[in-house]
GROMACS .gro file of C-alpha atoms in nm:
model
  273
    1UNK     CA    1   2.348   0.690  -1.472
    2UNK     CA    2   2.194   0.447  -1.549
    3UNK     CA    3   1.811   0.374  -1.552
    4UNK     CA    4   1.570   0.108  -1.698
    5UNK     CA    5   1.269   0.261  -1.831
    6UNK     CA    6   0.901   0.087  -1.680
    7UNK     CA    7   0.608  -0.020  -1.842
    8UNK     CA    8   0.259  -0.043  -1.632
    9UNK     CA    9   0.076  -0.334  -1.732
   10UNK     CA   10  -0.249  -0.433  -1.489
   11UNK     CA   11  -0.188  -0.780  -1.480
   12UNK     CA   12  -0.604  -0.872  -1.423
   13UNK     CA   13  -0.791  -0.993  -1.101
   14UNK     CA   14  -1.099  -1.176  -1.155
   15UNK     CA   15  -1.271  -1.137  -0.799
   16UNK     CA   16  -1.600  -1.140  -0.886
   17UNK     CA   17  -1.916  -1.074  -0.721
   18UNK     CA   18  -2.105  -1.409  -0.634
   19UNK     CA   19  -2.450  -1.344  -0.606
   20UNK     CA   20  -2.496  -1.725  -0.462
   21UNK     CA   21  -2.519  -1.813  -0.075
   22UNK     CA   22  -2.161  -1.896   0.152
   23UNK     CA   23  -2.052  -2.036   0.385
   24UNK     CA   24  -1.798  -1.968   0.712
   25UNK     CA   25  -1.523  -2.109   0.939
   26UNK     CA   26  -1.513  -2.064   1.313
   27UNK     CA   27  -1.348  -1.817   1.441
   28UNK     CA   28  -0.934  -1.823   1.545
   29UNK     CA   29  -0.899  -1.568   1.779
   30UNK     CA   30  -0.594  -1.415   1.908
   31UNK     CA   31  -0.544  -1.154   2.184
   32UNK     CA   32  -0.592  -0.882   1.907
   33UNK     CA   33  -0.863  -0.959   1.744
   34UNK     CA   34  -1.061  -1.283   1.496
   35UNK     CA   35  -0.968  -1.450   1.264
   36UNK     CA   36  -1.193  -1.709   1.003
   37UNK     CA   37  -1.265  -1.794   0.629
   38UNK     CA   38  -1.556  -1.778   0.443
   39UNK     CA   39  -1.659  -1.895   0.036
   40UNK     CA   40  -1.871  -1.950  -0.119
   41UNK     CA   41  -1.979  -2.267  -0.344
   42UNK     CA   42  -1.786  -2.336  -0.667
   43UNK     CA   43  -1.884  -2.138  -1.015
   44UNK     CA   44  -1.875  -2.345  -1.331
   45UNK     CA   45  -1.531  -2.293  -1.373
   46UNK     CA   46  -1.424  -2.424  -1.025
   47UNK     CA   47  -1.339  -2.098  -0.880
   48UNK     CA   48  -1.444  -1.992  -0.517
   49UNK     CA   49  -1.515  -1.640  -0.412
   50UNK     CA   50  -1.363  -1.610  -0.050
   51UNK     CA   51  -1.249  -1.398   0.232
   52UNK     CA   52  -0.976  -1.365   0.532
   53UNK     CA   53  -1.181  -1.167   0.746
   54UNK     CA   54  -0.912  -1.043   1.022
   55UNK     CA   55  -1.186  -0.840   1.313
   56UNK     CA   56  -0.903  -0.637   1.489
   57UNK     CA   57  -0.984  -0.550   1.914
   58UNK     CA   58  -0.970  -0.119   1.930
   59UNK     CA   59  -0.620  -0.058   1.893
   60UNK     CA   60  -0.501  -0.287   1.691
   61UNK     CA   61  -0.354  -0.347   1.362
   62UNK     CA   62  -0.292  -0.585   1.108
   63UNK     CA   63  -0.048  -0.549   0.761
   64UNK     CA   64  -0.044  -0.516   0.443
   65UNK     CA   65   0.116  -0.759   0.113
   66UNK     CA   66   0.391  -0.532   0.193
   67UNK     CA   67   0.474  -0.464   0.569
   68UNK     CA   68   0.774  -0.245   0.595
   69UNK     CA   69   1.104  -0.282   0.815
   70UNK     CA   70   0.901  -0.534   1.049
   71UNK     CA   71   0.573  -0.701   1.016
   72UNK     CA   72   0.380  -1.024   0.903
   73UNK     CA   73   0.212  -1.002   0.552
   74UNK     CA   74  -0.122  -1.218   0.582
   75UNK     CA   75   0.028  -1.556   0.453
   76UNK     CA   76  -0.234  -1.928   0.412
   77UNK     CA   77  -0.174  -2.218   0.277
   78UNK     CA   78  -0.424  -2.476   0.150
   79UNK     CA   79  -0.459  -2.799   0.228
   80UNK     CA   80  -0.367  -3.004  -0.122
   81UNK     CA   81  -0.559  -3.312  -0.067
   82UNK     CA   82  -0.915  -3.141  -0.046
   83UNK     CA   83  -0.827  -3.043  -0.415
   84UNK     CA   84  -0.820  -2.687  -0.395
   85UNK     CA   85  -0.555  -2.437  -0.407
   86UNK     CA   86  -0.509  -2.018  -0.363
   87UNK     CA   87  -0.488  -1.837  -0.676
   88UNK     CA   88  -0.516  -1.449  -0.576
   89UNK     CA   89  -0.454  -1.282  -0.241
   90UNK     CA   90  -0.622  -0.919  -0.322
   91UNK     CA   91  -0.493  -0.569  -0.076
   92UNK     CA   92  -0.813  -0.300   0.015
   93UNK     CA   93  -0.567  -0.009   0.038
   94UNK     CA   94  -0.355   0.033   0.358
   95UNK     CA   95  -0.179   0.277   0.588
   96UNK     CA   96   0.087   0.426   0.698
   97UNK     CA   97   0.168   0.366   1.064
   98UNK     CA   98   0.533   0.574   1.130
   99UNK     CA   99   0.615   0.683   1.484
  100UNK     CA  100   0.963   0.794   1.386
  101UNK     CA  101   1.117   0.497   1.507
  102UNK     CA  102   0.933   0.236   1.305
  103UNK     CA  103   0.727   0.280   0.955
  104UNK     CA  104   0.539  -0.008   0.882
  105UNK     CA  105   0.243  -0.062   0.678
  106UNK     CA  106  -0.103  -0.198   0.754
  107UNK     CA  107  -0.415  -0.137   0.817
  108UNK     CA  108  -0.609   0.003   1.177
  109UNK     CA  109  -0.969  -0.113   1.135
  110UNK     CA  110  -1.122  -0.491   1.096
  111UNK     CA  111  -1.026  -0.558   0.725
  112UNK     CA  112  -1.166  -0.870   0.474
  113UNK     CA  113  -0.909  -0.983   0.217
  114UNK     CA  114  -1.078  -1.051  -0.112
  115UNK     CA  115  -0.936  -1.459  -0.219
  116UNK     CA  116  -1.007  -1.634  -0.551
  117UNK     CA  117  -1.036  -2.025  -0.477
  118UNK     CA  118  -1.024  -2.284  -0.695
  119UNK     CA  119  -1.107  -2.661  -0.716
  120UNK     CA  120  -0.902  -2.843  -0.912
  121UNK     CA  121  -1.138  -3.176  -0.955
  122UNK     CA  122  -1.455  -3.330  -0.814
  123UNK     CA  123  -1.808  -3.274  -0.742
  124UNK     CA  124  -2.034  -3.226  -0.442
  125UNK     CA  125  -1.966  -3.147  -0.077
  126UNK     CA  126  -1.588  -2.895  -0.147
  127UNK     CA  127  -1.377  -2.939   0.195
  128UNK     CA  128  -1.136  -2.637   0.208
  129UNK     CA  129  -0.891  -2.652   0.523
  130UNK     CA  130  -0.674  -2.280   0.544
  131UNK     CA  131  -0.312  -2.232   0.745
  132UNK     CA  132  -0.358  -1.919   0.815
  133UNK     CA  133  -0.023  -1.696   0.986
  134UNK     CA  134   0.002  -1.313   0.943
  135UNK     CA  135   0.096  -1.081   1.241
  136UNK     CA  136  -0.139  -0.929   1.505
  137UNK     CA  137   0.052  -0.620   1.624
  138UNK     CA  138  -0.081  -0.323   1.939
  139UNK     CA  139   0.250  -0.268   2.058
  140UNK     CA  140   0.440  -0.515   2.015
  141UNK     CA  141   0.331  -0.731   1.718
  142UNK     CA  142   0.213  -1.098   1.770
  143UNK     CA  143   0.236  -1.434   1.548
  144UNK     CA  144  -0.121  -1.556   1.517
  145UNK     CA  145  -0.082  -1.853   1.332
  146UNK     CA  146  -0.339  -2.135   1.328
  147UNK     CA  147  -0.657  -2.386   1.076
  148UNK     CA  148  -0.978  -2.297   0.978
  149UNK     CA  149  -1.197  -2.556   0.855
  150UNK     CA  150  -1.490  -2.525   0.612
  151UNK     CA  151  -1.730  -2.752   0.424
  152UNK     CA  152  -1.925  -2.568   0.121
  153UNK     CA  153  -2.226  -2.875   0.107
  154UNK     CA  154  -2.406  -2.931  -0.255
  155UNK     CA  155  -2.723  -2.784  -0.312
  156UNK     CA  156  -2.692  -2.637   0.034
  157UNK     CA  157  -2.855  -2.308   0.186
  158UNK     CA  158  -2.638  -2.052   0.435
  159UNK     CA  159  -2.646  -1.779   0.533
  160UNK     CA  160  -2.709  -1.522   0.209
  161UNK     CA  161  -2.522  -1.241   0.439
  162UNK     CA  162  -2.198  -1.421   0.399
  163UNK     CA  163  -2.257  -1.437  -0.017
  164UNK     CA  164  -2.258  -1.012   0.074
  165UNK     CA  165  -1.913  -1.013   0.257
  166UNK     CA  166  -1.743  -1.162  -0.014
  167UNK     CA  167  -1.924  -0.905  -0.263
  168UNK     CA  168  -1.876  -0.625  -0.070
  169UNK     CA  169  -1.475  -0.677   0.013
  170UNK     CA  170  -1.414  -0.718  -0.353
  171UNK     CA  171  -1.541  -0.385  -0.439
  172UNK     CA  172  -1.319  -0.173  -0.144
  173UNK     CA  173  -0.979  -0.305  -0.326
  174UNK     CA  174  -0.878  -0.067  -0.546
  175UNK     CA  175  -0.979   0.006  -0.905
  176UNK     CA  176  -0.765  -0.022  -1.172
  177UNK     CA  177  -0.592   0.238  -1.371
  178UNK     CA  178  -0.786   0.448  -1.603
  179UNK     CA  179  -0.771   0.784  -1.804
  180UNK     CA  180  -0.792   0.952  -1.453
  181UNK     CA  181  -0.592   0.785  -1.217
  182UNK     CA  182  -0.275   0.628  -1.330
  183UNK     CA  183   0.119   0.562  -1.364
  184UNK     CA  184   0.216   0.792  -1.665
  185UNK     CA  185   0.598   0.652  -1.639
  186UNK     CA  186   0.808   0.416  -1.390
  187UNK     CA  187   1.143   0.472  -1.405
  188UNK     CA  188   1.449   0.302  -1.186
  189UNK     CA  189   1.805   0.429  -1.121
  190UNK     CA  190   1.993   0.179  -1.076
  191UNK     CA  191   2.306   0.392  -0.939
  192UNK     CA  192   2.037   0.547  -0.678
  193UNK     CA  193   1.874   0.262  -0.602
  194UNK     CA  194   1.491   0.431  -0.656
  195UNK     CA  195   1.242   0.400  -0.826
  196UNK     CA  196   1.094   0.720  -1.021
  197UNK     CA  197   0.702   0.770  -1.074
  198UNK     CA  198   0.447   1.014  -1.232
  199UNK     CA  199   0.157   0.940  -1.220
  200UNK     CA  200  -0.181   1.154  -1.273
  201UNK     CA  201  -0.459   1.176  -1.015
  202UNK     CA  202  -0.817   1.228  -1.073
  203UNK     CA  203  -0.939   1.571  -1.048
  204UNK     CA  204  -1.008   1.758  -0.693
  205UNK     CA  205  -0.852   1.571  -0.497
  206UNK     CA  206  -0.628   1.700  -0.212
  207UNK     CA  207  -0.258   1.797  -0.201
  208UNK     CA  208  -0.276   1.644   0.196
  209UNK     CA  209  -0.449   1.325   0.108
  210UNK     CA  210  -0.230   1.137  -0.145
  211UNK     CA  211  -0.023   0.812  -0.039
  212UNK     CA  212   0.199   0.571  -0.224
  213UNK     CA  213   0.246   0.173  -0.133
  214UNK     CA  214   0.489  -0.040  -0.308
  215UNK     CA  215   0.503  -0.345  -0.320
  216UNK     CA  216   0.756  -0.691  -0.542
  217UNK     CA  217   0.875  -1.002  -0.549
  218UNK     CA  218   1.064  -1.174  -0.295
  219UNK     CA  219   1.423  -0.978  -0.172
  220UNK     CA  220   1.230  -0.696  -0.363
  221UNK     CA  221   1.129  -0.440  -0.080
  222UNK     CA  222   1.090  -0.012  -0.078
  223UNK     CA  223   1.154   0.256   0.166
  224UNK     CA  224   0.943   0.568   0.201
  225UNK     CA  225   0.823   0.709  -0.068
  226UNK     CA  226   0.902   1.057  -0.149
  227UNK     CA  227   0.651   1.379  -0.297
  228UNK     CA  228   0.879   1.560  -0.492
  229UNK     CA  229   0.635   1.722  -0.698
  230UNK     CA  230   0.273   1.756  -0.686
  231UNK     CA  231   0.108   1.985  -0.942
  232UNK     CA  232  -0.289   1.946  -0.897
  233UNK     CA  233  -0.434   1.584  -1.040
  234UNK     CA  234  -0.019   1.577  -1.144
  235UNK     CA  235   0.239   1.394  -0.878
  236UNK     CA  236   0.627   1.278  -0.927
  237UNK     CA  237   0.717   1.084  -0.639
  238UNK     CA  238   1.108   0.894  -0.586
  239UNK     CA  239   1.077   0.535  -0.400
  240UNK     CA  240   1.384   0.372  -0.238
  241UNK     CA  241   1.468   0.067  -0.350
  242UNK     CA  242   1.597  -0.202  -0.171
  243UNK     CA  243   1.749  -0.552  -0.363
  244UNK     CA  244   1.880  -0.873  -0.153
  245UNK     CA  245   2.216  -1.025  -0.308
  246UNK     CA  246   2.419  -0.960  -0.594
  247UNK     CA  247   2.113  -0.903  -0.944
  248UNK     CA  248   2.069  -0.493  -0.808
  249UNK     CA  249   1.845  -0.487  -1.181
  250UNK     CA  250   1.449  -0.458  -1.061
  251UNK     CA  251   1.446  -0.661  -1.479
  252UNK     CA  252   1.183  -0.945  -1.478
  253UNK     CA  253   1.044  -0.871  -1.101
  254UNK     CA  254   0.708  -0.728  -1.095
  255UNK     CA  255   0.684  -0.358  -0.909
  256UNK     CA  256   0.271  -0.356  -0.770
  257UNK     CA  257   0.196   0.013  -0.679
  258UNK     CA  258  -0.080   0.104  -0.505
  259UNK     CA  259  -0.233   0.466  -0.481
  260UNK     CA  260  -0.476   0.675  -0.218
  261UNK     CA  261  -0.584   0.983  -0.339
  262UNK     CA  262  -0.879   1.119  -0.144
  263UNK     CA  263  -1.198   0.832  -0.157
  264UNK     CA  264  -1.057   0.649  -0.421
  265UNK     CA  265  -0.723   0.373  -0.486
  266UNK     CA  266  -0.548   0.243  -0.782
  267UNK     CA  267  -0.349  -0.055  -0.847
  268UNK     CA  268  -0.180  -0.177  -1.099
  269UNK     CA  269   0.200  -0.366  -1.151
  270UNK     CA  270   0.462  -0.234  -1.364
  271UNK     CA  271   0.727  -0.440  -1.523
  272UNK     CA  272   1.105  -0.266  -1.509
  273UNK     CA  273   1.284  -0.320  -1.880
   0.00000   0.00000   0.00000
């Protein structure tokens, strides 16, 4: 049976505490909540810490980076004329929702997605214009699209609580792998079209509070993880893989693995070769 052996490697995320003031856009409103952009002044290397805040109304949900069979993940496009680019978007650990008919992954409480923006050139004020597209759902999913604008004025002192919001959003991200919380082995079975994972979990985590989430590039999606073995701090799982097109190999296709275990979460990126 053909298998590909994967090695886990971490994509380093440079989400840093701001230690500075920040500014906010106006709220963009929809039936299910409100959305806004918060950003801090550029650092010496041009990095601009920021967040996309989604304030949900009771009973509404929004989506993770890999929403499942249906749903719209957050998508952000910056106006290139402003000389600012989006380098990275971070995702707090999500939840799985399954009503027996539809399964999807996302958030049922207000959430902030940390952003790393980069100023390419210039000095003085920074104008940011972001086109935002995401889904917010109650009984059905409602696409939300609009423009968020803010200006970081050089030398101005804005609300320090906004900078604290950015720091809080970064702190809520999954931790990197460690000796007591990591993927120990990863294999891909091409015949079964499934990824097999073995994980080491933190000690004393409850068996009923463990969740796995996988995400990949365009054309790559994953089914519901099946826990095949759990023994104390060890866990094994099989995850169905769906590849569009003729290429059924995972070679060269990074796979992001996010794990929830009680009050902790971890995220790493697998490279299958």
